[in-house]
Tab-separated table of C-alpha atoms in Angstrom:
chain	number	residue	atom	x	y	z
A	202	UNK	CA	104.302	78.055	92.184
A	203	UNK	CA	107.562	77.439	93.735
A	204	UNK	CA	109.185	79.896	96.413
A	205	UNK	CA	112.079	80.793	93.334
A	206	UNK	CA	109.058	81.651	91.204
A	207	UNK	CA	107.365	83.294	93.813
A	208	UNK	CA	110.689	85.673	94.524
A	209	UNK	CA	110.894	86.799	90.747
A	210	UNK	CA	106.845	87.341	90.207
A	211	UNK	CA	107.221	89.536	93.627
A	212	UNK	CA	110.410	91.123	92.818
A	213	UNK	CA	109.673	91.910	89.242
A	214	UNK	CA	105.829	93.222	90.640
A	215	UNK	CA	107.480	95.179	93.274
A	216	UNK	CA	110.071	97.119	90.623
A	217	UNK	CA	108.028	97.672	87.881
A	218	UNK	CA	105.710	99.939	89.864
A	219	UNK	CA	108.556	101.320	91.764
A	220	UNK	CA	110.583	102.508	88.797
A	221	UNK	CA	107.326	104.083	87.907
A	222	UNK	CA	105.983	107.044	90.226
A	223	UNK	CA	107.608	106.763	94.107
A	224	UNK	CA	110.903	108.511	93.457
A	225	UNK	CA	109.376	111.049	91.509
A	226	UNK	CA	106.950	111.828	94.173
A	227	UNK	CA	109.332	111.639	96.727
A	228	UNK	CA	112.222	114.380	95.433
A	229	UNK	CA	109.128	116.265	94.481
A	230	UNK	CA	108.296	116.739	98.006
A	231	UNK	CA	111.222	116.644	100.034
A	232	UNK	CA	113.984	117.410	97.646
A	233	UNK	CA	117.548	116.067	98.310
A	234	UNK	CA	116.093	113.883	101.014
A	235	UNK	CA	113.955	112.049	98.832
A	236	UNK	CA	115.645	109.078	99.592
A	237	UNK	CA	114.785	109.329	102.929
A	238	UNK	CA	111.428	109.238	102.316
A	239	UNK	CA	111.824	107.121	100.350
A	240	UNK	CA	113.528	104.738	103.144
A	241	UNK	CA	110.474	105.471	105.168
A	242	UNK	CA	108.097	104.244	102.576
A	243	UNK	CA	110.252	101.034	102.162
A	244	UNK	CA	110.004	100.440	106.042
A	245	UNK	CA	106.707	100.437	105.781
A	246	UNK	CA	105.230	98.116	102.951
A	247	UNK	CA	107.642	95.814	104.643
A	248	UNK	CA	105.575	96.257	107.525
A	249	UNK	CA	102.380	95.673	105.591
A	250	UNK	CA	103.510	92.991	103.261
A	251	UNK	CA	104.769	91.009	106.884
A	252	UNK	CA	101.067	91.693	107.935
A	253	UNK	CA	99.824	90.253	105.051
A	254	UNK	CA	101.767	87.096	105.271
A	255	UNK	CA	100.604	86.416	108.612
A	256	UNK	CA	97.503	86.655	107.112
A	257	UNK	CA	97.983	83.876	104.562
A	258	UNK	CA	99.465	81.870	106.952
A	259	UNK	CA	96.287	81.646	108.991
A	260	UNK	CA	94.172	81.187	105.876
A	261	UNK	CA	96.743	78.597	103.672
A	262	UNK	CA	93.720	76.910	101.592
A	263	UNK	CA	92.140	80.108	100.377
A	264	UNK	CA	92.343	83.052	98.397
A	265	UNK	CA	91.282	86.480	99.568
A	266	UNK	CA	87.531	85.833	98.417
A	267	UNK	CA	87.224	83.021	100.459
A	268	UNK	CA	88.631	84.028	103.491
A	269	UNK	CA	87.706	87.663	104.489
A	270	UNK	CA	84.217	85.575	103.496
A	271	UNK	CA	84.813	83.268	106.248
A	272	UNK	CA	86.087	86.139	108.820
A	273	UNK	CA	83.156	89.152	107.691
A	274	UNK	CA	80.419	87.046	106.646
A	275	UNK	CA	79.405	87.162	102.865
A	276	UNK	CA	77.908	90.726	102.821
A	277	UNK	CA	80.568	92.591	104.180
A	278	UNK	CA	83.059	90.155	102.719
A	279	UNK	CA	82.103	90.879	99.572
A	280	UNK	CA	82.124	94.432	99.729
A	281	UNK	CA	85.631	94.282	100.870
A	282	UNK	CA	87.030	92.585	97.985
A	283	UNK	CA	85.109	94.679	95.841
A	284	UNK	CA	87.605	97.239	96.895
A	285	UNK	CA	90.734	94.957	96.158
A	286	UNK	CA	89.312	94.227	92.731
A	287	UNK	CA	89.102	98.125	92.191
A	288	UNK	CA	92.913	98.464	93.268
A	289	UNK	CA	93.794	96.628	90.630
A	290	UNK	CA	91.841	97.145	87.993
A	291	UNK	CA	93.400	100.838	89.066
A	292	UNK	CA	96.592	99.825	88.981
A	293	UNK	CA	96.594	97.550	85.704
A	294	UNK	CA	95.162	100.753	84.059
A	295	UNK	CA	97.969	103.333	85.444
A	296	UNK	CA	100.645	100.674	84.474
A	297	UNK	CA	99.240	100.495	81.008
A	298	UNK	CA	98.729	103.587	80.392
A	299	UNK	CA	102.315	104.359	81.631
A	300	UNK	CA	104.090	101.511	79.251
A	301	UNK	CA	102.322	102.951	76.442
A	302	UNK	CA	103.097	106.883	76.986
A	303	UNK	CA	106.231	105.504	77.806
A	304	UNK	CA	106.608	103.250	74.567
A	305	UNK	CA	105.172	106.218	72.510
A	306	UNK	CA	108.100	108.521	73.707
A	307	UNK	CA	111.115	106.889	73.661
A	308	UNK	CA	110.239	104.219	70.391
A	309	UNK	CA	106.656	104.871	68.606
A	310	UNK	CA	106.318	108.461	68.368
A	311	UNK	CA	103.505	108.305	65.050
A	312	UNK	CA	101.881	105.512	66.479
A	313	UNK	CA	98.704	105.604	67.751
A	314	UNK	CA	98.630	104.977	71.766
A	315	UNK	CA	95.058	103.100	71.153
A	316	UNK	CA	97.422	100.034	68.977
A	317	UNK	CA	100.063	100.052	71.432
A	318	UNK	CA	97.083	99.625	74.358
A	319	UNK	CA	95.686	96.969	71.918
A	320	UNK	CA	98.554	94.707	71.191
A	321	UNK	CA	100.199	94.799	75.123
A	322	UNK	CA	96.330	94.109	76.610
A	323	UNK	CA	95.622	91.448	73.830
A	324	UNK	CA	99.532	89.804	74.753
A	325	UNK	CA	98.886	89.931	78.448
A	326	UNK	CA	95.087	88.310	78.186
A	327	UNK	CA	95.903	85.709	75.919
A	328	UNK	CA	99.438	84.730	78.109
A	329	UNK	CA	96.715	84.967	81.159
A	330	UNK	CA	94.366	82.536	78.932
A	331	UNK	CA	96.768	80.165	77.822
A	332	UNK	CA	98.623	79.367	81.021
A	333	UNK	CA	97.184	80.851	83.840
A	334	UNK	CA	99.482	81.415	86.638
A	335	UNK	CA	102.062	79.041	85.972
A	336	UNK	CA	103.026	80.518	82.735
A	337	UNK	CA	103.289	84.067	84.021
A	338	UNK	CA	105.720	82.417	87.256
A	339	UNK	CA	107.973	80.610	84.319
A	340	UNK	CA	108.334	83.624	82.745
A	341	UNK	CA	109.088	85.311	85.423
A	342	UNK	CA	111.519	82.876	86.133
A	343	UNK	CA	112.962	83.182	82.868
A	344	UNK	CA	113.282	87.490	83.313
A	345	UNK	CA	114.010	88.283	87.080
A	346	UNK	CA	117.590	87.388	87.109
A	347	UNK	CA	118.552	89.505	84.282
A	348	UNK	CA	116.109	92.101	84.618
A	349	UNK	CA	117.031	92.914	88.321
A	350	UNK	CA	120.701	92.613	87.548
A	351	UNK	CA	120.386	95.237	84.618
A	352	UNK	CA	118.275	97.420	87.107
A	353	UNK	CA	121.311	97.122	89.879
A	354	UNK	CA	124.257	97.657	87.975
A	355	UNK	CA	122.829	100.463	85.678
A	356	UNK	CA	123.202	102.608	89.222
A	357	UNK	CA	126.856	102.650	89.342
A	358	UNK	CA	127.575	102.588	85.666
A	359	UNK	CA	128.126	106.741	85.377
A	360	UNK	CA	130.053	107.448	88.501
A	361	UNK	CA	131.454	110.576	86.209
A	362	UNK	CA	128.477	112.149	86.638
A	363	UNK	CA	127.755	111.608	90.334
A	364	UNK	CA	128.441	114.662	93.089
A	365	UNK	CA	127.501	113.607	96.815
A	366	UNK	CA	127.187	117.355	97.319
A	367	UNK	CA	123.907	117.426	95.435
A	368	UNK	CA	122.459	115.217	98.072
A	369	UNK	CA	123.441	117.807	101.137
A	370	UNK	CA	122.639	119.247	102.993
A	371	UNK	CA	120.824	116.387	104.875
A	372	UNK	CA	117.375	117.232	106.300
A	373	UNK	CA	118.245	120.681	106.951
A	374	UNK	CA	116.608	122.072	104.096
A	375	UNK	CA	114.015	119.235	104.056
A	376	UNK	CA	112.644	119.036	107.488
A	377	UNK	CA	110.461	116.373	109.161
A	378	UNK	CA	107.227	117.943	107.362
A	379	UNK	CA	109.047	117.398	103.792
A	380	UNK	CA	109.989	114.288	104.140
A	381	UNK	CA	106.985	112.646	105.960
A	382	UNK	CA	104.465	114.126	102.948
A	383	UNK	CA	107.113	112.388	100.453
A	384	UNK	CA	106.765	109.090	102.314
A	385	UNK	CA	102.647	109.850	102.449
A	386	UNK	CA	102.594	110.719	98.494
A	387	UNK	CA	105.113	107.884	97.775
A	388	UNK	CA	104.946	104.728	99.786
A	389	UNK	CA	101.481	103.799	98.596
A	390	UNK	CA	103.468	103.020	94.807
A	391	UNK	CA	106.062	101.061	95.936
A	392	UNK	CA	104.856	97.711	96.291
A	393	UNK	CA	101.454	96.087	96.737
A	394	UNK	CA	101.241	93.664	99.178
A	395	UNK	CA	97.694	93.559	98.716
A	396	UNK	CA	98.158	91.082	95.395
A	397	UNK	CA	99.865	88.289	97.730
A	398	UNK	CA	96.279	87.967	99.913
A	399	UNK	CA	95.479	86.346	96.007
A	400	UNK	CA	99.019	84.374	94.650
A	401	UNK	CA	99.666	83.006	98.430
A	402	UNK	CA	97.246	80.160	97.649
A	403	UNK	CA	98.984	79.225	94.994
A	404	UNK	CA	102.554	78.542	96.348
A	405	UNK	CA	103.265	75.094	96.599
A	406	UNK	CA	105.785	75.604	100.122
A	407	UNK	CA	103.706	78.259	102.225
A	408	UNK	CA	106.797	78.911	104.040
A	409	UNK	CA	109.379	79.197	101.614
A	410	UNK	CA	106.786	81.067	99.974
A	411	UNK	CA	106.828	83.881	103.362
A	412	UNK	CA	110.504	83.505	103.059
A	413	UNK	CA	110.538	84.302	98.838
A	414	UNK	CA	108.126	87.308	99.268
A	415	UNK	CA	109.762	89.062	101.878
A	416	UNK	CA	113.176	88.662	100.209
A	417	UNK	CA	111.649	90.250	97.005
A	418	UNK	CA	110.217	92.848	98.862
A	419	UNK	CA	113.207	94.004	100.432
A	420	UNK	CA	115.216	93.731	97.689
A	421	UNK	CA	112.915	95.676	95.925
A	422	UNK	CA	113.084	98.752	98.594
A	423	UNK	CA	116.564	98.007	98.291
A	424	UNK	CA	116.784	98.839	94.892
A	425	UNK	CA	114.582	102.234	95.387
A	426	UNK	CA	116.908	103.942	98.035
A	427	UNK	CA	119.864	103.248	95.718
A	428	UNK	CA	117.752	104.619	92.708
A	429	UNK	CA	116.730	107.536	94.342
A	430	UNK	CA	120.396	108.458	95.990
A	431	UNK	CA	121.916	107.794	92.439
A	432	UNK	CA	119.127	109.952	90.718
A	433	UNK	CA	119.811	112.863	93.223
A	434	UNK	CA	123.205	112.281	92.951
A	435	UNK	CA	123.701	112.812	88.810
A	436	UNK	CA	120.721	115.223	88.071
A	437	UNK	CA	120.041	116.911	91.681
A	438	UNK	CA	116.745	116.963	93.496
A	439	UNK	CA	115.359	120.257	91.237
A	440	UNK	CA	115.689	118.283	87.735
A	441	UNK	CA	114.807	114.759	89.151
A	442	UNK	CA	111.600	116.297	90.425
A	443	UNK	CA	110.459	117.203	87.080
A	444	UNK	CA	111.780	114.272	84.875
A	445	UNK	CA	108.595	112.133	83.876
A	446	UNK	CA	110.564	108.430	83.885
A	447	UNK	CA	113.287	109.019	86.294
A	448	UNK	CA	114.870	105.323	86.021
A	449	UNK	CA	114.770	105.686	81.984
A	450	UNK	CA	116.876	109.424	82.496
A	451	UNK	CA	119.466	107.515	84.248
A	452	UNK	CA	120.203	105.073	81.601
A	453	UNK	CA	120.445	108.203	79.062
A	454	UNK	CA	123.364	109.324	81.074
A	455	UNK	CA	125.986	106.264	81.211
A	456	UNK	CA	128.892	106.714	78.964
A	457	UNK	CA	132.008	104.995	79.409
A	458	UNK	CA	135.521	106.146	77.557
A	459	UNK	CA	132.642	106.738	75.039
A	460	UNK	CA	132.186	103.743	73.929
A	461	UNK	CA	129.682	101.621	76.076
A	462	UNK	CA	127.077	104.528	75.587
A	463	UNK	CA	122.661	103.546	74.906
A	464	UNK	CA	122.192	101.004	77.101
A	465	UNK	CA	118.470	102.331	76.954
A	466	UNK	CA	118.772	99.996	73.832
A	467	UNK	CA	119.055	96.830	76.833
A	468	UNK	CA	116.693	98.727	79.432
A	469	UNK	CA	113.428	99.238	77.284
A	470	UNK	CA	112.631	95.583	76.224
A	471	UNK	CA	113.430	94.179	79.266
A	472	UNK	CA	111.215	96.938	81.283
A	473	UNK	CA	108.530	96.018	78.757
A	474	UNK	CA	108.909	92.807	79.983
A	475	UNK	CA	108.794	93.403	83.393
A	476	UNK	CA	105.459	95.262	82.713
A	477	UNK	CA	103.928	92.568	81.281
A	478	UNK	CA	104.824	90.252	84.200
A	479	UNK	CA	102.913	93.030	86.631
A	480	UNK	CA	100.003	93.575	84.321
A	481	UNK	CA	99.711	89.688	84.124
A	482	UNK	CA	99.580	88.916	87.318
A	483	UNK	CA	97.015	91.743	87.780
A	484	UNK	CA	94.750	90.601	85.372
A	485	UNK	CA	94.885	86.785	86.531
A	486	UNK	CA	93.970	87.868	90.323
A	487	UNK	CA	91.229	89.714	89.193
A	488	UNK	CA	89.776	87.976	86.880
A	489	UNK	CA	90.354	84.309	89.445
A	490	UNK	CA	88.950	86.937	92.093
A	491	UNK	CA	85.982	87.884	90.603
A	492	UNK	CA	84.944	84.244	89.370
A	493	UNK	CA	84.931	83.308	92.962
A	494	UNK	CA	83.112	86.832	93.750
A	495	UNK	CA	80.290	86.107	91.289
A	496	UNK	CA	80.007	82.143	91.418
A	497	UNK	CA	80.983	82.566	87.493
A	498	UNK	CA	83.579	79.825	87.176
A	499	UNK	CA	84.779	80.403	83.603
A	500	UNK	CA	87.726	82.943	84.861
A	501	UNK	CA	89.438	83.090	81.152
A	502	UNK	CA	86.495	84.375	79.771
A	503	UNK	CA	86.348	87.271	82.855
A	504	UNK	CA	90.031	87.973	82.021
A	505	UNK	CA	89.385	89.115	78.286
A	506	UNK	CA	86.386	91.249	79.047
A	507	UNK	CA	88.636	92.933	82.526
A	508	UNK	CA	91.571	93.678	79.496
A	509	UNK	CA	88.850	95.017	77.472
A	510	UNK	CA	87.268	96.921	80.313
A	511	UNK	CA	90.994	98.200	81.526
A	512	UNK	CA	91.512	99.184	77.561
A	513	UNK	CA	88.357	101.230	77.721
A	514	UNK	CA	88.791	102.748	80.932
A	515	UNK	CA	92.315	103.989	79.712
A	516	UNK	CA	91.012	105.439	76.594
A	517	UNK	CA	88.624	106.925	78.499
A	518	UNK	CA	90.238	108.701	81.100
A	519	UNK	CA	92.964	110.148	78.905
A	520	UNK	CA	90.221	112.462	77.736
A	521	UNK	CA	88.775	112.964	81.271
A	522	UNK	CA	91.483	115.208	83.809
A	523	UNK	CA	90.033	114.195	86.883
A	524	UNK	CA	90.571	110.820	86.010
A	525	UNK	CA	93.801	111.209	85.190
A	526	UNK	CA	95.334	113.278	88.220
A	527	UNK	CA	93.771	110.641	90.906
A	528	UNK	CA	97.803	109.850	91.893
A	529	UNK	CA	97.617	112.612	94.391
A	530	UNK	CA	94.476	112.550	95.397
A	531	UNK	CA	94.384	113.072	99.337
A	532	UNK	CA	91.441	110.561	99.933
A	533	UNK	CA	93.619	107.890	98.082
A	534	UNK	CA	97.611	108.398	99.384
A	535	UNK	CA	95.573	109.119	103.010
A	536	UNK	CA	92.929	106.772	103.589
A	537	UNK	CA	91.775	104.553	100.687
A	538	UNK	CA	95.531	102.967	100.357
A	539	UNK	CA	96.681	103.019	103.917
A	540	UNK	CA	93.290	100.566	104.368
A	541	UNK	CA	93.782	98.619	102.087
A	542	UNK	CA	97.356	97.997	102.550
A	543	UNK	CA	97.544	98.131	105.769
A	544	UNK	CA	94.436	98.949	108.267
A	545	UNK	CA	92.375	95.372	106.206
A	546	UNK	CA	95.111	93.044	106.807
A	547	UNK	CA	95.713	94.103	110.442
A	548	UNK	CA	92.168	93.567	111.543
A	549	UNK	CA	91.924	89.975	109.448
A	550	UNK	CA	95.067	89.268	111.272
A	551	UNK	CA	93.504	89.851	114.487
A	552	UNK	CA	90.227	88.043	113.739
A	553	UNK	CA	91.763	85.104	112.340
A	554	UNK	CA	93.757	85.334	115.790
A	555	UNK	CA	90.680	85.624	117.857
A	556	UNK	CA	89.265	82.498	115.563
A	557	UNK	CA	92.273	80.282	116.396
A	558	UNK	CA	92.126	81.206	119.808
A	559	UNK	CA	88.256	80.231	120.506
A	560	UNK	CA	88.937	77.115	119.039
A	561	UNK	CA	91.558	75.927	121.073
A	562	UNK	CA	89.783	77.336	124.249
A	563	UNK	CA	86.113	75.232	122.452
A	564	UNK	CA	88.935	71.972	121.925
A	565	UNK	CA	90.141	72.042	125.859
């Protein structure tokens, strides 16, 4: 992949899941100053995902499974990734399960969710099969620049309906407490950093590649401080915390002179496409994980049975409610995601530092 393709998988990634749950956890918890927690949050991965670069830039030739090998030993190593293949195979099931809830509200009311599940799984295995990575990045190349720009300008298209007093009064009614449990219950859904330990090896220029990701990352967090003030700013922070696809809302609410009015019409299929691009990439890094994991090197064949395992577990937990209201789960927002975004990386980054450093001392 090239460092433009890299920017668009990233960016694309990073929105998807952020138009998904952070602002709606955010305003839930601290209100009007949801989009300060929101700030927080975006401070953060930015944090994590420069932690995980440094990380791939010690380790340029591998992927995740072969490196945190290298640094743990295989026991431990293994373990480890067993946890990032968990994340997401978590995450490819929440986003599925989301498009097709989603898909079923706005579009396909009679249809049954199980065909929607079907066809989008079936789409995203058999683009996975086909082309592996590089046909995901070219589409993704193909979609970021017009799905991004829709996502940006759709903020400023109701101005009408906008009143800055809706976002006041500013931390007074929030307080520190409010607004650091809105960055705790939110930042772990804004990005994942955790899938470039995988697509790094991939990039053709490792440093324009550093350069891309970053870039998508912040505009990404970018993009979800905007959202959030804009949200606050047309519904306030009592209706925003209760609407179920808060980017979606927004678009219900442009209307110009009357007469440039549904652009919901422009937002669905290209947010459908943007989900595919996430669940695609999710489903080629853990199904290219795990053949390295198990010494199984047919990785197409572990992609269809992972999108028939993700379609199960779906089905599954729909019917199962502590399965389906894990999002808030203390051990997850508090330790399990913190680790794994942040805690893992930082101690690879200091053993690979340790490694490097032994070497040269060993070569002098």
């Amino acid at each position: 992949m090239s460092g433009y393709q890299m920017f668009w998988l990233i960016s694309i990634s990073s929105l998807i899941v952020f138009s998904f749950l952070p602002m709606h956890l955010a305003v839930e918890q601290a209100r009007q100053d949801g989009w300060i927690s929101i700030l927080l949050g975006g401070m953060i991965m930015l944090a994590a995902t420069w932690i995980t670069l440094r990380v791939c830039m010690q380790n340029k030739d591998k992927t995740l499974v072969g490196f945190v090998r290298d640094l743990l030993g295989t026991v431990l190593g293994k373990i480890i990734v067993s946890f990032y293949f968990l994340l997401w195979f978590t995450q490819m099931a929440t986003i599925v399960r989301g498009m097709a809830e989603f898909q079923n509200l706005v579009m396909l009311h009679n249809t049954p969710m199980v065909l929607i599940l079907v066809c989008m799984l079936f789409l995203v295995a058999y683009a996975v099969h086909k082309g592996g990575i590089t046909a995901v990045s070219r589409c993704a190349e193909m979609i970021g620049p017009l799905f991004v720009l829709l996502l940006y300008v759709q903020l400023f298209l109701n101005p009408q309906d906008m009143d800055v007093k809706r976002v006041l009064p500013i931390y007074a009614d929030s307080g520190w407490p409010a607004i650091l449990t809105g960055t705790l219950h939110s930042f772990n859904y804004m990005v994942d950093p955790s899938i470039v330990l995988m697509l790094f090896f991939f990039a053709e220029n490792k440093r324009a590649a550093s350069r891309a990701i970053m870039w998508g990352t912040a505009i990404s967090m970018l993009w979800g401080v905007l959202a959030t003030l804009v949200l606050v700013f047309v519904t306030g922070p009592h209706i925003a915390a209760e609407l179920v696809v808060p980017v979606y809302s927004l678009t219900k609410f442009v209307s110009i002179l009357n007469f440039v009015q549904n652009i919901d019409a422009f937002y669905i299929p290209f947010w459908l496409l943007g989900a595919f691009i996430k669940l695609s990439v999710c489903l080629f890094i853990l199904s290219y994980g795990l053949s390295e994991w198990t010494g199984f090197q047919n990785w197409r064949l572990i992609a269809w049975l992972a999108a028939v395992a993700c379609l199960a577990f779906v089905l599954f937990s729909a019917h199962r409610i502590e399965l389906s209201n894990t999002l808030k789960n203390a051990y997850l927002i508090g330790l399990a995601y913190p680790s794994l975004y942040i805690a893992l990386p930082l101690i690879l980054w200091m053993l690979g530092s340790l490694r490097r450093r032994r070497k040269t001392a060993n070569a002098a």
